[in-house]
Amino acid sequence: MFAERRQNTPADGGADARLALDAQTALLPYALAVFAVGLPVYVWAGSFAQNAGWMAISFAVFAINWGAFYGVVAWLRTDAARDLDRRMRVQLASGLLWAVAVCQMAAFADGAGGVREPLLLLSAGAAVTCIFFAAPCLLALLLTAPVAAAGPLYLLFSRPQSEQAGVMAFGAIALAMALSLVLNRMLRRQHALALAHEALLEERLTVLEAAERAARSKSDIVATLSHEIRNGLTGVTHVLAAAAGKGGRAAPSREQLNAALDAAQDLVAVLNATLDSETAESGRLAVDSVAFEPVRLVRDLVLLDRPHALAKGLELAVHVEPDLEQRQLGATIGDPLRTRQIIANIVGNAVKYTVRGRIEVRVERRDDQIAIAVADTGPGLSPGEMDQAFQAFQRVERTGAGVNGAGLGLSLSRQLARLMGGALEATSAVGVGSCFTLLLPFDENAPCAVEPADGETPQPVEAAGAPPRNLRILVAEDDALNAAMLRAILEQLGHQVVHAQNGRRALDLARICDFDLVMLDGRMPIMDGPQTAAALRALDGGNHDVAIVAVIGGDADEARECLDAGADTVLRKPVSVAAVARAVADMAALDRKTLGAGQSAVA
C-alpha cells in the first residue's frame, strides 16, 4: 500500500537520473559482450561483400568503438564519475558512438552486393541492441534510438527489392522501442520505490541517532545527579542530624550550617540547570522577547556576587559605556529572566574559578547589539578545553577539580542566547584569563525608562537592593512546604503575610481585606492562578488594582496564561530569597493604575 502511494509521488530529478544512469551502467558490460559475440557473425557475413576497403573501415570503427566503450566502463569506476552532469554526457556520447557505428555498418552493407539485405538486417539488429541498452535512461533512449535506426531503415526502404525486409526491420525496431519504453517506465517506478526506501532509511537513522543522543543524555544526567545529589544530601543530612540531636553529637556550628545551606543551594542549581538543559534539548524551551534595561540588570547581579568576590580577595568592577548611561532611548530585546540566568552563570563562574586578581564586567554597544562581557584573570582555557567547557555534562578537570556543578552552565547559556537571537562568545588564554561575551539584539528606539509626564515631579527611585516598605501580602498556595518557604522569605523581608490554601479562599479574603500584593500559585485546586487573577481584576474596590505575582512551575505557556489573566509578573519555582525580594521591590514601585491592559512583563 505504501509502495503504491509512493509510485505516484514524483521523485527528485537528480536522484532519479542517478538511479537511471546506475541501471544503464550495470548493463554496459553486457553490451560489450553482445557486441563481441556479434562481431564474428558480422565478419562472416561481411566476407561475402565485394568492397574490401569498406570492410576494413567497418572493422576499424568497430575496434575503436569497442576500445572507447571499454574506457567508459573503466572511467565510471573513478571519482570523476560522481559528477552527475558529466556522467550523463559521457554515457550519452558512448550510446551515440555505437548508433553512429550502426549507421556506418548500414552504409557498408548498402554496397555489399549480394549480401546487402542480410547485412542491412544485421545492422537493424544492432540498432535494436542499442535501443535495448539505452532503455534505462529515457534521454539516452530518445536520442540513441532514432540515430541507430535511421541508417538501416533508410537504406532498406531506398530500393524496391528490400522494402519487404525494411517493413520487417521497421516492425522489429518499433517493437523494441515500445518494449524499451515499457522497461523504462518500470525502472522509473522501481527508482521511485528505491528513493522512498532511502528516505525511510534516512528517517530511521535520524530517529536512531536521536534516540542514542537521548540515551547518552539520560545516562549523563543520571551519572551527574547521582554524584552531585548523593554528596550534597549526605552533607545536609549529617548537619540536620546534628541539629536534631541524633547520635548524641553536639549542635552544628554556624560554619557547618552555612556549608549545609551552600550544598542545598548547589543541589537546587544543579537540578534547575539539568531540567532547563533537557527542555532546551527537546526543543520545548521558550523565551520571551521584550524590551528591558540591561545596565540595571548587570549591576544588580554584580551587587549580589560582590560579597563572594571580596571574600576571595577579588576585585569585581562594572564598566558601562557612557552613551548607554546617558541615553534617552534604547533597550535590549530578549527574555530578562533568561538573560539574568546567563549573566549570573558567567559572573558566578568567574568568581568561582578565579583565585586572585580582578573581574570586570563591561556593557557596551556593538552596532545593533548590546555586548555584556565578563573578563577575569583566572586560569584560562586552551582551545580544546574551551570546546569541552561548552559541551553538556563535560567539565575541565584542570580547572574544575573540587568545584561543584553539573557541567551544564555554559552549554545551557549558549542555547538560551541563541533562542533570544543572540550569541555567547568566548576567548581565553591559559595562565592569562578568559572573557565571555553575551550578545543580544538592541533596539535604539525602544524606551529605556518610564519618563514622568509633563508638569509632574519625578518620584525618587529607591536604590538598588534597598528594602521596600512593609507590605500586606496575600499568598495563595496549596502546597504546605512551598507556602511555608514563601512565608518565611516574606516575613524575613519584613512583610505581613496572609495564607490561603486555594484560589477561592484567596478571592474571599480579597473581598473583605485590602492587600498591597497578591502572590498566586499557577496551579491550585478549585480555582487556579489564572482564574484567581482574572477574578481579582473583576473585583470592585482597592484590590481591583492590586499587584499580582504568579508563582509558577511550568513553561512559558503557563506564564503567558497568567499574564493574560491579569498578573503583573511571574516567578518560577523553586523561588530564592533574591528573586522574591526583587519581585516584591518591583511590585512595590509599580503604579498599576498607570498601566494599560497587556503591558505586564515577565520578571
Coordinates of C-alpha atoms in Angstrom, one line a residue:
M1 CA 0.0 0.0 0.0
F2 CA 2.8 2.4 0.9
A3 CA 4.6 1.4 -2.3
E4 CA 1.6 2.2 -4.4
R5 CA 1.2 5.6 -2.7
R6 CA 4.9 6.4 -3.3
Q7 CA 4.7 5.5 -7.0
N8 CA 2.5 8.5 -7.7
T9 CA 4.9 10.8 -5.9
P10 CA 7.4 12.5 -8.2
A11 CA 10.9 11.5 -7.4
D12 CA 13.7 14.0 -7.1
G13 CA 15.1 14.7 -10.6
G14 CA 18.7 14.4 -9.7
A15 CA 18.2 11.2 -7.7
D16 CA 16.1 9.7 -10.5
A17 CA 18.7 10.5 -13.1
R18 CA 21.4 9.0 -10.8
L19 CA 19.5 5.7 -10.5
A20 CA 18.8 5.6 -14.2
L21 CA 22.5 6.0 -15.0
D22 CA 23.3 3.4 -12.4
A23 CA 21.0 0.9 -14.1
Q24 CA 22.5 1.7 -17.5
T25 CA 26.0 1.4 -16.1
A26 CA 25.1 -2.1 -14.8
L27 CA 24.2 -3.1 -18.4
L28 CA 27.4 -1.8 -20.0
P29 CA 29.4 -5.0 -19.5
Y30 CA 26.6 -7.0 -21.1
A31 CA 26.6 -4.6 -24.1
L32 CA 30.3 -5.2 -24.6
A33 CA 29.7 -8.9 -24.5
V34 CA 26.8 -8.7 -27.1
F35 CA 28.9 -6.6 -29.5
A36 CA 31.8 -9.0 -29.0
V37 CA 29.6 -12.0 -29.8
G38 CA 28.0 -10.2 -32.8
L39 CA 31.4 -9.3 -34.3
P40 CA 32.2 -12.8 -35.7
V41 CA 28.8 -13.1 -37.3
Y42 CA 29.2 -9.7 -38.9
V43 CA 32.7 -10.6 -40.1
W44 CA 31.5 -13.8 -41.6
A45 CA 28.6 -12.1 -43.4
G46 CA 30.8 -9.2 -44.5
S47 CA 33.4 -11.6 -46.0
F48 CA 31.0 -12.2 -48.9
A49 CA 30.9 -8.4 -49.7
Q50 CA 32.8 -7.1 -52.7
N51 CA 34.2 -3.9 -51.2
A52 CA 37.2 -4.9 -49.1
G53 CA 38.0 -1.2 -48.2
W54 CA 34.7 -0.6 -46.7
M55 CA 35.1 -3.9 -44.8
A56 CA 38.4 -2.7 -43.3
I57 CA 36.9 0.6 -42.3
S58 CA 34.0 -1.2 -40.6
F59 CA 36.4 -3.3 -38.6
A60 CA 38.4 -0.3 -37.6
V61 CA 35.3 1.6 -36.5
F62 CA 34.2 -1.5 -34.6
A63 CA 37.6 -1.8 -32.8
I64 CA 37.7 1.9 -32.0
N65 CA 34.2 1.9 -30.5
W66 CA 34.9 -1.3 -28.5
G67 CA 38.0 0.3 -27.0
A68 CA 36.2 3.6 -26.3
F69 CA 33.4 1.8 -24.7
Y70 CA 35.8 -0.2 -22.5
G71 CA 37.4 3.1 -21.5
V72 CA 34.0 4.5 -20.5
V73 CA 33.3 1.4 -18.3
A74 CA 36.6 1.9 -16.6
W75 CA 36.0 5.7 -16.2
L76 CA 32.7 5.1 -14.5
R77 CA 34.5 3.4 -11.6
T78 CA 36.6 6.6 -10.8
D79 CA 35.8 9.5 -8.5
A80 CA 35.3 11.8 -11.6
A81 CA 32.1 9.9 -12.4
R82 CA 30.5 11.3 -9.3
D83 CA 29.6 14.5 -11.2
L84 CA 26.1 13.7 -12.4
D85 CA 26.1 16.1 -15.3
R86 CA 29.5 14.9 -16.6
R87 CA 28.5 11.3 -16.2
M88 CA 25.3 11.9 -18.2
R89 CA 27.2 13.5 -21.0
V90 CA 29.7 10.6 -21.2
Q91 CA 27.1 7.9 -21.2
L92 CA 25.0 9.7 -23.9
A93 CA 28.1 10.2 -26.0
S94 CA 29.0 6.4 -25.7
G95 CA 25.5 5.5 -26.8
L96 CA 25.6 7.8 -29.7
L97 CA 29.0 6.4 -30.7
W98 CA 27.5 3.0 -31.2
A99 CA 24.5 4.5 -33.0
V100 CA 26.8 6.2 -35.5
A101 CA 28.7 2.9 -35.9
V102 CA 25.4 1.2 -36.8
C103 CA 24.9 3.8 -39.5
Q104 CA 28.4 3.1 -40.8
M105 CA 27.7 -0.6 -40.8
A106 CA 24.5 0.1 -42.8
A107 CA 26.5 2.2 -45.3
F108 CA 28.9 -0.6 -45.8
A109 CA 26.1 -3.1 -46.2
D110 CA 24.5 -1.0 -48.9
G111 CA 27.5 -1.6 -51.2
A112 CA 27.9 -5.3 -50.3
G113 CA 26.3 -6.7 -53.4
G114 CA 24.6 -10.0 -53.0
V115 CA 24.8 -9.9 -49.1
R116 CA 23.4 -6.3 -49.0
E117 CA 20.0 -7.3 -47.5
P118 CA 21.3 -9.7 -44.8
L119 CA 23.9 -7.2 -43.7
L120 CA 21.3 -4.4 -43.5
L121 CA 19.1 -6.7 -41.4
L122 CA 22.2 -7.4 -39.2
S123 CA 22.6 -3.6 -38.9
A124 CA 18.9 -3.3 -37.9
G125 CA 19.5 -5.9 -35.3
A126 CA 22.5 -3.8 -34.0
A127 CA 20.1 -0.8 -33.8
V128 CA 17.7 -2.9 -31.7
T129 CA 20.6 -3.8 -29.4
C130 CA 21.5 -0.1 -29.0
I131 CA 17.8 0.7 -28.2
F132 CA 17.7 -2.0 -25.5
F133 CA 20.9 -0.9 -23.7
A134 CA 19.7 2.7 -23.8
A135 CA 16.3 1.9 -22.2
P136 CA 17.2 2.6 -18.5
C137 CA 17.8 6.3 -19.3
L138 CA 14.9 8.0 -21.1
L139 CA 17.0 10.8 -22.5
A140 CA 19.6 8.3 -23.9
L141 CA 16.8 6.2 -25.4
L142 CA 15.1 9.1 -27.1
L143 CA 18.5 10.3 -28.6
T144 CA 20.1 7.0 -29.4
A145 CA 17.1 5.1 -30.9
P146 CA 16.4 7.5 -33.9
V147 CA 20.1 7.7 -34.8
A148 CA 20.7 4.0 -34.7
A149 CA 17.5 3.1 -36.6
A150 CA 17.8 5.8 -39.2
G151 CA 20.6 4.2 -41.3
P152 CA 19.4 0.6 -41.7
L153 CA 15.7 1.7 -42.3
Y154 CA 16.5 4.4 -44.8
L155 CA 18.7 2.1 -46.9
L156 CA 16.3 -0.9 -46.7
F157 CA 13.4 1.3 -48.0
S158 CA 15.6 3.0 -50.6
R159 CA 15.4 0.0 -53.0
P160 CA 12.2 -1.8 -54.0
Q161 CA 13.7 -5.3 -53.7
S162 CA 14.4 -4.7 -50.0
E163 CA 11.2 -2.9 -49.0
Q164 CA 9.7 -6.1 -47.5
A165 CA 12.8 -6.6 -45.4
G166 CA 12.5 -2.9 -44.4
V167 CA 9.0 -3.5 -43.2
M168 CA 10.1 -6.4 -41.0
A169 CA 13.0 -4.3 -39.7
F170 CA 10.8 -1.4 -39.0
G171 CA 8.4 -3.6 -37.1
A172 CA 11.2 -5.1 -35.1
I173 CA 12.7 -1.7 -34.2
A174 CA 9.2 -0.3 -33.3
L175 CA 8.5 -3.3 -31.1
A176 CA 12.0 -2.9 -29.5
M177 CA 11.2 0.8 -28.9
A178 CA 7.8 0.1 -27.3
L179 CA 9.3 -2.6 -25.0
S180 CA 12.1 -0.3 -24.1
L181 CA 9.7 2.5 -23.1
V182 CA 7.8 0.0 -21.0
L183 CA 11.0 -1.2 -19.4
N184 CA 12.0 2.5 -18.8
R185 CA 8.6 3.1 -17.1
M186 CA 9.0 0.1 -14.9
L187 CA 12.5 1.1 -14.0
R188 CA 11.3 4.6 -13.1
R189 CA 8.8 3.1 -10.7
Q190 CA 11.5 1.0 -9.2
H191 CA 13.6 4.1 -8.8
A192 CA 10.7 5.8 -7.0
L193 CA 10.4 2.9 -4.6
A194 CA 14.2 2.9 -4.1
L195 CA 14.1 6.6 -3.3
A196 CA 11.3 6.0 -0.9
H197 CA 13.3 3.2 0.7
E198 CA 16.3 5.5 1.0
A199 CA 14.1 8.2 2.6
L200 CA 12.8 5.7 5.1
L201 CA 16.3 4.5 6.0
E202 CA 17.4 8.1 6.4
E203 CA 14.5 8.8 8.6
R204 CA 15.1 5.7 10.7
L205 CA 18.8 6.6 11.0
T206 CA 17.8 10.1 12.2
V207 CA 15.4 8.7 14.8
L208 CA 18.0 6.1 15.9
E209 CA 20.6 8.9 16.3
A210 CA 18.2 11.0 18.3
A211 CA 17.4 8.0 20.5
E212 CA 21.1 7.4 21.0
R213 CA 21.6 11.0 21.9
A214 CA 18.7 10.9 24.3
A215 CA 20.1 7.7 25.9
R216 CA 23.5 9.3 26.3
S217 CA 21.9 12.4 27.7
K218 CA 19.9 10.4 30.2
S219 CA 22.9 8.4 31.2
D220 CA 24.9 11.7 31.7
I221 CA 22.0 13.1 33.8
V222 CA 21.8 10.0 36.0
A223 CA 25.6 10.0 36.5
T224 CA 25.8 13.7 37.2
L225 CA 22.8 13.8 39.5
S226 CA 23.7 10.7 41.4
H227 CA 27.1 12.2 42.2
E228 CA 26.0 15.7 43.0
I229 CA 22.9 14.8 44.9
R230 CA 24.5 12.0 46.8
N231 CA 27.3 14.1 48.0
G232 CA 25.2 17.2 48.8
L233 CA 22.4 15.3 50.5
T234 CA 24.8 13.4 52.6
G235 CA 26.4 16.5 54.0
V236 CA 23.0 18.2 54.6
T237 CA 21.7 15.1 56.3
H238 CA 24.7 15.0 58.7
V239 CA 24.2 18.6 59.7
L240 CA 20.4 18.2 60.1
A241 CA 21.0 15.1 62.2
A242 CA 23.4 17.1 64.5
A243 CA 20.9 19.9 64.7
A244 CA 18.2 17.4 65.7
G245 CA 20.5 16.0 68.4
K246 CA 20.6 12.5 67.0
G247 CA 23.6 10.3 67.9
G248 CA 24.5 12.4 70.9
R249 CA 26.6 14.8 68.9
A250 CA 26.9 18.5 69.7
A251 CA 24.8 21.1 67.8
P252 CA 26.3 22.1 64.5
S253 CA 28.3 25.2 64.3
R254 CA 27.5 28.3 62.2
E255 CA 30.1 27.2 59.6
Q256 CA 28.5 23.7 59.3
L257 CA 25.1 25.2 58.9
N258 CA 26.4 27.6 56.2
A259 CA 28.1 24.7 54.4
A260 CA 24.8 22.7 54.5
L261 CA 23.0 25.7 53.1
D262 CA 25.5 26.1 50.3
A263 CA 25.2 22.4 49.5
A264 CA 21.4 22.6 49.3
Q265 CA 21.6 25.7 47.1
D266 CA 24.1 23.9 44.8
L267 CA 21.7 21.0 44.6
V268 CA 18.9 23.3 43.5
A269 CA 21.1 24.9 41.0
V270 CA 22.1 21.5 39.5
L271 CA 18.5 20.4 39.3
N272 CA 17.4 23.7 37.6
A273 CA 20.2 23.6 35.1
T274 CA 19.6 19.9 34.3
L275 CA 15.8 20.4 33.7
D276 CA 16.4 23.5 31.6
S277 CA 19.0 21.7 29.5
E278 CA 16.7 18.8 28.9
T279 CA 13.9 21.1 28.0
A280 CA 16.1 23.0 25.6
E281 CA 17.5 19.8 24.1
S282 CA 13.9 18.6 23.3
G283 CA 13.0 22.0 21.7
R284 CA 10.4 22.8 24.3
L285 CA 12.2 25.7 26.0
A286 CA 10.5 29.0 25.1
V287 CA 11.9 32.5 25.7
D288 CA 10.1 35.9 25.8
S289 CA 11.1 38.8 23.6
V290 CA 10.5 42.1 25.5
A291 CA 12.4 45.4 25.9
F292 CA 14.4 45.6 29.2
E293 CA 17.2 47.6 30.8
P294 CA 20.5 45.7 30.7
V295 CA 22.6 48.1 32.8
R296 CA 20.4 47.8 35.8
L297 CA 20.2 44.0 35.5
V298 CA 24.0 43.7 35.3
R299 CA 24.6 46.0 38.3
D300 CA 22.1 44.1 40.4
L301 CA 23.8 40.8 39.6
V302 CA 27.3 42.2 40.3
L303 CA 25.9 43.6 43.6
L304 CA 24.9 40.0 44.6
D305 CA 28.2 38.5 43.6
R306 CA 30.5 41.2 45.1
P307 CA 30.5 39.7 48.7
H308 CA 31.7 36.3 47.3
A309 CA 34.4 38.1 45.3
L310 CA 35.5 40.2 48.3
A311 CA 35.6 37.0 50.4
K312 CA 38.2 35.7 48.0
G313 CA 40.1 38.9 47.8
L314 CA 39.0 39.6 44.2
E315 CA 38.1 43.0 42.7
L316 CA 34.7 42.9 40.9
A317 CA 34.1 46.0 38.8
V318 CA 31.5 47.2 36.3
H319 CA 32.2 49.5 33.4
V320 CA 29.3 50.8 31.3
E321 CA 29.8 52.7 28.1
P322 CA 29.0 56.4 28.7
D323 CA 26.5 56.5 25.8
L324 CA 24.5 53.8 27.5
E325 CA 24.4 55.7 30.7
Q326 CA 23.2 58.9 29.2
R327 CA 20.8 57.7 26.6
Q328 CA 17.1 58.6 26.5
L329 CA 16.1 55.7 24.2
G330 CA 17.2 52.2 23.6
A331 CA 16.6 48.8 25.3
T332 CA 17.8 45.2 24.9
I333 CA 15.3 42.9 23.3
G334 CA 15.1 39.4 24.9
D335 CA 14.0 37.5 27.9
P336 CA 15.0 39.3 31.1
L337 CA 14.8 36.2 33.3
R338 CA 17.0 34.1 30.9
T339 CA 19.4 37.0 30.4
R340 CA 19.8 37.2 34.2
Q341 CA 20.4 33.4 34.3
I342 CA 23.2 33.7 31.6
I343 CA 24.9 36.6 33.2
A344 CA 24.6 35.1 36.7
N345 CA 26.2 32.0 35.4
I346 CA 29.2 33.6 33.7
V347 CA 29.8 36.1 36.5
G348 CA 29.5 33.2 39.0
N349 CA 31.9 31.1 37.1
A350 CA 34.4 34.0 37.0
V351 CA 34.2 34.4 40.8
K352 CA 34.3 30.6 41.3
Y353 CA 37.3 29.8 39.2
T354 CA 39.4 33.0 39.7
V355 CA 41.9 32.6 42.6
R356 CA 43.4 36.1 42.6
G357 CA 43.2 39.2 40.5
R358 CA 40.3 41.0 39.0
I359 CA 37.0 40.5 37.3
E360 CA 35.5 43.2 35.1
V361 CA 32.0 43.3 33.6
R362 CA 31.7 45.6 30.6
V363 CA 28.4 46.7 28.9
E364 CA 28.8 48.4 25.5
R365 CA 27.1 48.9 22.1
R366 CA 28.2 46.9 19.1
D367 CA 26.2 48.1 16.1
D368 CA 22.7 46.8 16.6
Q369 CA 23.6 44.6 19.5
I370 CA 24.4 45.0 23.2
A371 CA 27.5 43.3 24.4
I372 CA 27.9 42.2 28.1
A373 CA 31.5 40.9 28.5
V374 CA 32.8 39.3 31.7
A375 CA 36.7 39.2 31.8
D376 CA 38.7 37.5 34.6
T377 CA 42.3 36.8 35.5
G378 CA 41.5 33.1 36.1
P379 CA 43.4 30.0 35.0
G380 CA 42.3 30.3 31.4
L381 CA 41.4 27.6 28.9
S382 CA 43.1 26.1 25.9
P383 CA 41.0 25.8 22.6
G384 CA 40.4 22.1 23.3
E385 CA 39.3 22.8 26.9
M386 CA 37.1 25.7 25.7
D387 CA 35.2 23.3 23.4
Q388 CA 34.9 20.8 26.2
A389 CA 33.5 23.5 28.6
F390 CA 30.7 24.3 26.2
Q391 CA 29.6 20.6 26.0
A392 CA 26.8 19.4 28.2
F393 CA 27.9 17.4 31.3
Q394 CA 31.6 18.0 30.5
R395 CA 33.9 19.6 32.9
V396 CA 37.5 20.6 32.5
E397 CA 39.5 18.6 35.1
R398 CA 42.4 21.0 35.2
T399 CA 40.3 23.9 36.5
G400 CA 37.1 22.2 37.8
A401 CA 38.7 19.8 40.4
G402 CA 36.9 20.3 43.7
V403 CA 34.3 22.6 42.3
N404 CA 30.6 21.6 42.5
G405 CA 28.4 21.7 39.4
A406 CA 26.8 19.6 36.6
G407 CA 28.8 21.0 33.7
L408 CA 25.7 22.5 32.1
G409 CA 26.1 26.2 32.7
L410 CA 27.9 27.3 29.6
S411 CA 26.1 24.9 27.2
L412 CA 22.7 26.0 28.5
S413 CA 23.7 29.7 28.4
R414 CA 24.7 29.4 24.8
Q415 CA 21.4 27.7 23.9
L416 CA 19.5 30.4 25.7
A417 CA 21.4 33.2 24.0
R418 CA 20.7 31.6 20.6
L419 CA 17.0 31.3 21.4
M420 CA 16.9 35.0 22.1
G421 CA 18.6 35.8 18.8
G422 CA 22.0 36.5 20.3
A423 CA 25.2 34.6 20.9
L424 CA 27.6 33.7 23.7
E425 CA 31.2 34.1 22.6
A426 CA 34.4 33.2 24.5
T427 CA 38.1 33.9 24.3
S428 CA 40.7 32.5 26.6
A429 CA 44.4 32.0 27.2
V430 CA 46.0 29.6 29.6
G431 CA 47.5 31.4 32.5
V432 CA 46.1 34.8 31.5
G433 CA 42.3 34.5 31.9
S434 CA 39.0 34.3 30.0
C435 CA 36.4 36.6 28.5
F436 CA 32.8 35.5 27.9
T437 CA 30.6 37.9 25.9
L438 CA 26.9 37.8 25.7
L439 CA 25.5 39.5 22.6
L440 CA 21.8 40.4 22.4
P441 CA 19.7 42.4 20.0
F442 CA 19.4 46.1 20.9
D443 CA 16.5 48.4 19.8
E444 CA 17.7 52.0 19.9
N445 CA 14.1 53.3 19.5
A446 CA 12.7 51.4 22.5
P447 CA 12.1 53.4 25.6
C448 CA 14.8 52.8 28.2
A449 CA 12.8 54.1 31.2
V450 CA 9.4 55.4 32.2
E451 CA 9.6 59.2 31.9
P452 CA 7.4 61.4 34.1
A453 CA 4.6 63.3 32.3
D454 CA 4.8 67.0 31.7
G455 CA 4.3 69.0 34.8
E456 CA 4.8 66.1 37.2
T457 CA 7.7 65.9 39.6
P458 CA 9.8 62.8 39.2
Q459 CA 9.4 60.4 42.1
P460 CA 12.6 59.3 43.8
V461 CA 13.8 55.9 42.8
E462 CA 14.8 53.5 45.5
A463 CA 18.4 52.5 45.5
A464 CA 19.1 49.0 44.1
G465 CA 18.9 46.5 46.8
A466 CA 17.1 48.8 49.2
P467 CA 14.2 47.0 51.0
P468 CA 10.7 48.2 50.1
R469 CA 8.2 49.3 52.7
N470 CA 6.4 46.8 54.8
L471 CA 3.6 45.3 52.7
R472 CA 0.4 43.3 53.4
I473 CA 0.8 40.2 51.2
L474 CA -1.7 37.6 50.4
V475 CA -0.2 34.2 49.4
A476 CA -2.4 31.6 47.7
E477 CA -0.5 28.3 47.6
D478 CA -1.9 24.8 48.1
D479 CA 1.4 23.1 48.8
A480 CA 2.2 23.4 52.5
L481 CA 6.0 23.3 52.1
N482 CA 6.0 25.9 49.3
A483 CA 3.7 28.1 51.3
A484 CA 5.9 27.8 54.4
M485 CA 9.0 28.6 52.5
L486 CA 7.4 31.6 50.7
R487 CA 6.0 32.9 54.0
A488 CA 9.4 32.5 55.7
I489 CA 11.1 34.6 53.0
L490 CA 8.5 37.3 53.0
E491 CA 8.4 37.6 56.8
Q492 CA 12.2 37.7 56.8
L493 CA 11.9 40.7 54.4
G494 CA 9.6 42.3 57.0
H495 CA 6.2 41.9 55.4
Q496 CA 2.9 40.8 56.8
V497 CA 1.6 37.5 55.2
V498 CA -1.8 36.0 55.0
H499 CA -2.0 32.5 53.6
A500 CA -4.9 31.0 51.5
Q501 CA -4.9 27.3 50.5
N502 CA -6.6 27.8 47.2
G503 CA -7.8 30.5 44.8
R504 CA -11.4 30.5 46.1
R505 CA -10.2 31.3 49.6
A506 CA -7.8 34.0 48.3
L507 CA -10.7 35.6 46.5
D508 CA -12.9 35.6 49.6
L509 CA -10.1 37.2 51.6
A510 CA -9.6 39.9 48.9
R511 CA -13.3 40.8 49.2
I512 CA -13.0 41.7 52.9
C513 CA -9.4 42.9 53.2
D514 CA -7.1 45.2 51.3
F515 CA -3.7 43.9 50.3
D516 CA -0.6 45.5 48.8
L517 CA 0.5 42.4 46.9
V518 CA -1.0 39.0 45.9
M519 CA 1.2 36.0 45.2
L520 CA -0.6 33.2 43.4
D521 CA 0.4 29.7 42.7
G522 CA -0.2 28.9 39.0
R523 CA -1.8 25.5 39.6
M524 CA -4.2 25.2 42.5
P525 CA -7.4 23.2 43.2
I526 CA -10.9 24.8 43.0
M527 CA -9.5 28.0 41.3
D528 CA -6.1 28.0 39.7
G529 CA -3.8 31.0 39.3
P530 CA -5.1 32.5 36.0
Q531 CA -8.7 32.1 37.2
T532 CA -8.0 33.8 40.5
A533 CA -6.1 36.6 38.8
A534 CA -8.9 37.3 36.4
A535 CA -11.4 37.2 39.3
L536 CA -9.3 39.7 41.3
R537 CA -9.2 42.1 38.4
A538 CA -13.0 41.9 38.2
L539 CA -13.5 43.0 41.8
D540 CA -14.8 46.4 42.9
G541 CA -12.7 48.2 45.4
G542 CA -9.0 48.6 46.2
N543 CA -7.9 45.1 45.3
H544 CA -9.0 45.6 41.7
D545 CA -5.6 47.2 41.0
V546 CA -3.5 45.2 43.5
A547 CA -0.1 44.0 42.2
I548 CA -0.2 40.3 41.4
V549 CA 2.8 37.9 41.2
A550 CA 2.2 34.5 39.7
V551 CA 4.5 31.8 41.2
I552 CA 4.6 29.1 38.5
G553 CA 6.4 25.8 38.0
G554 CA 5.7 25.4 34.3
D555 CA 6.9 26.7 31.0
A556 CA 6.3 29.9 29.0
D557 CA 2.8 28.9 28.1
E558 CA 1.7 28.8 31.7
A559 CA 3.5 32.2 32.3
R560 CA 1.6 33.8 29.4
E561 CA -1.7 32.3 30.6
C562 CA -1.1 34.0 34.0
L563 CA -0.1 37.3 32.4
D564 CA -3.0 37.4 30.1
A565 CA -5.4 36.8 33.1
G566 CA -4.0 39.9 34.8
A567 CA -0.8 39.0 36.7
D568 CA 1.9 41.7 36.6
T569 CA 4.9 39.4 36.7
V570 CA 5.8 35.8 37.2
L571 CA 8.3 33.9 39.4
R572 CA 9.4 30.4 38.6
K573 CA 9.8 27.7 41.2
P574 CA 11.8 27.0 43.1
V575 CA 12.0 30.6 44.3
S576 CA 15.0 32.1 46.0
V577 CA 15.3 34.9 48.6
A578 CA 16.9 37.2 46.0
A579 CA 14.2 36.5 43.4
V580 CA 11.3 37.1 45.8
A581 CA 12.9 40.3 47.2
R582 CA 13.4 41.6 43.6
A583 CA 9.8 40.8 42.7
V584 CA 8.4 42.4 45.8
A585 CA 10.6 45.5 45.3
D586 CA 9.4 45.8 41.7
M587 CA 5.8 45.4 42.6
A588 CA 6.1 48.0 45.5
A589 CA 7.4 50.5 43.0
L590 CA 4.7 49.7 40.4
D591 CA 1.9 52.1 39.9
R592 CA -0.6 49.8 38.3
K593 CA -3.2 52.4 37.7
T594 CA -0.9 53.9 35.0
L595 CA -0.5 50.6 33.1
G596 CA -2.7 49.7 30.2
A597 CA -4.0 46.3 29.5
G598 CA -1.5 43.9 28.1
Q599 CA 1.5 45.9 29.5
S600 CA 2.6 43.3 32.0
A601 CA 6.1 41.9 31.9
V602 CA 7.8 38.7 32.9
A603 CA 10.2 39.1 35.8

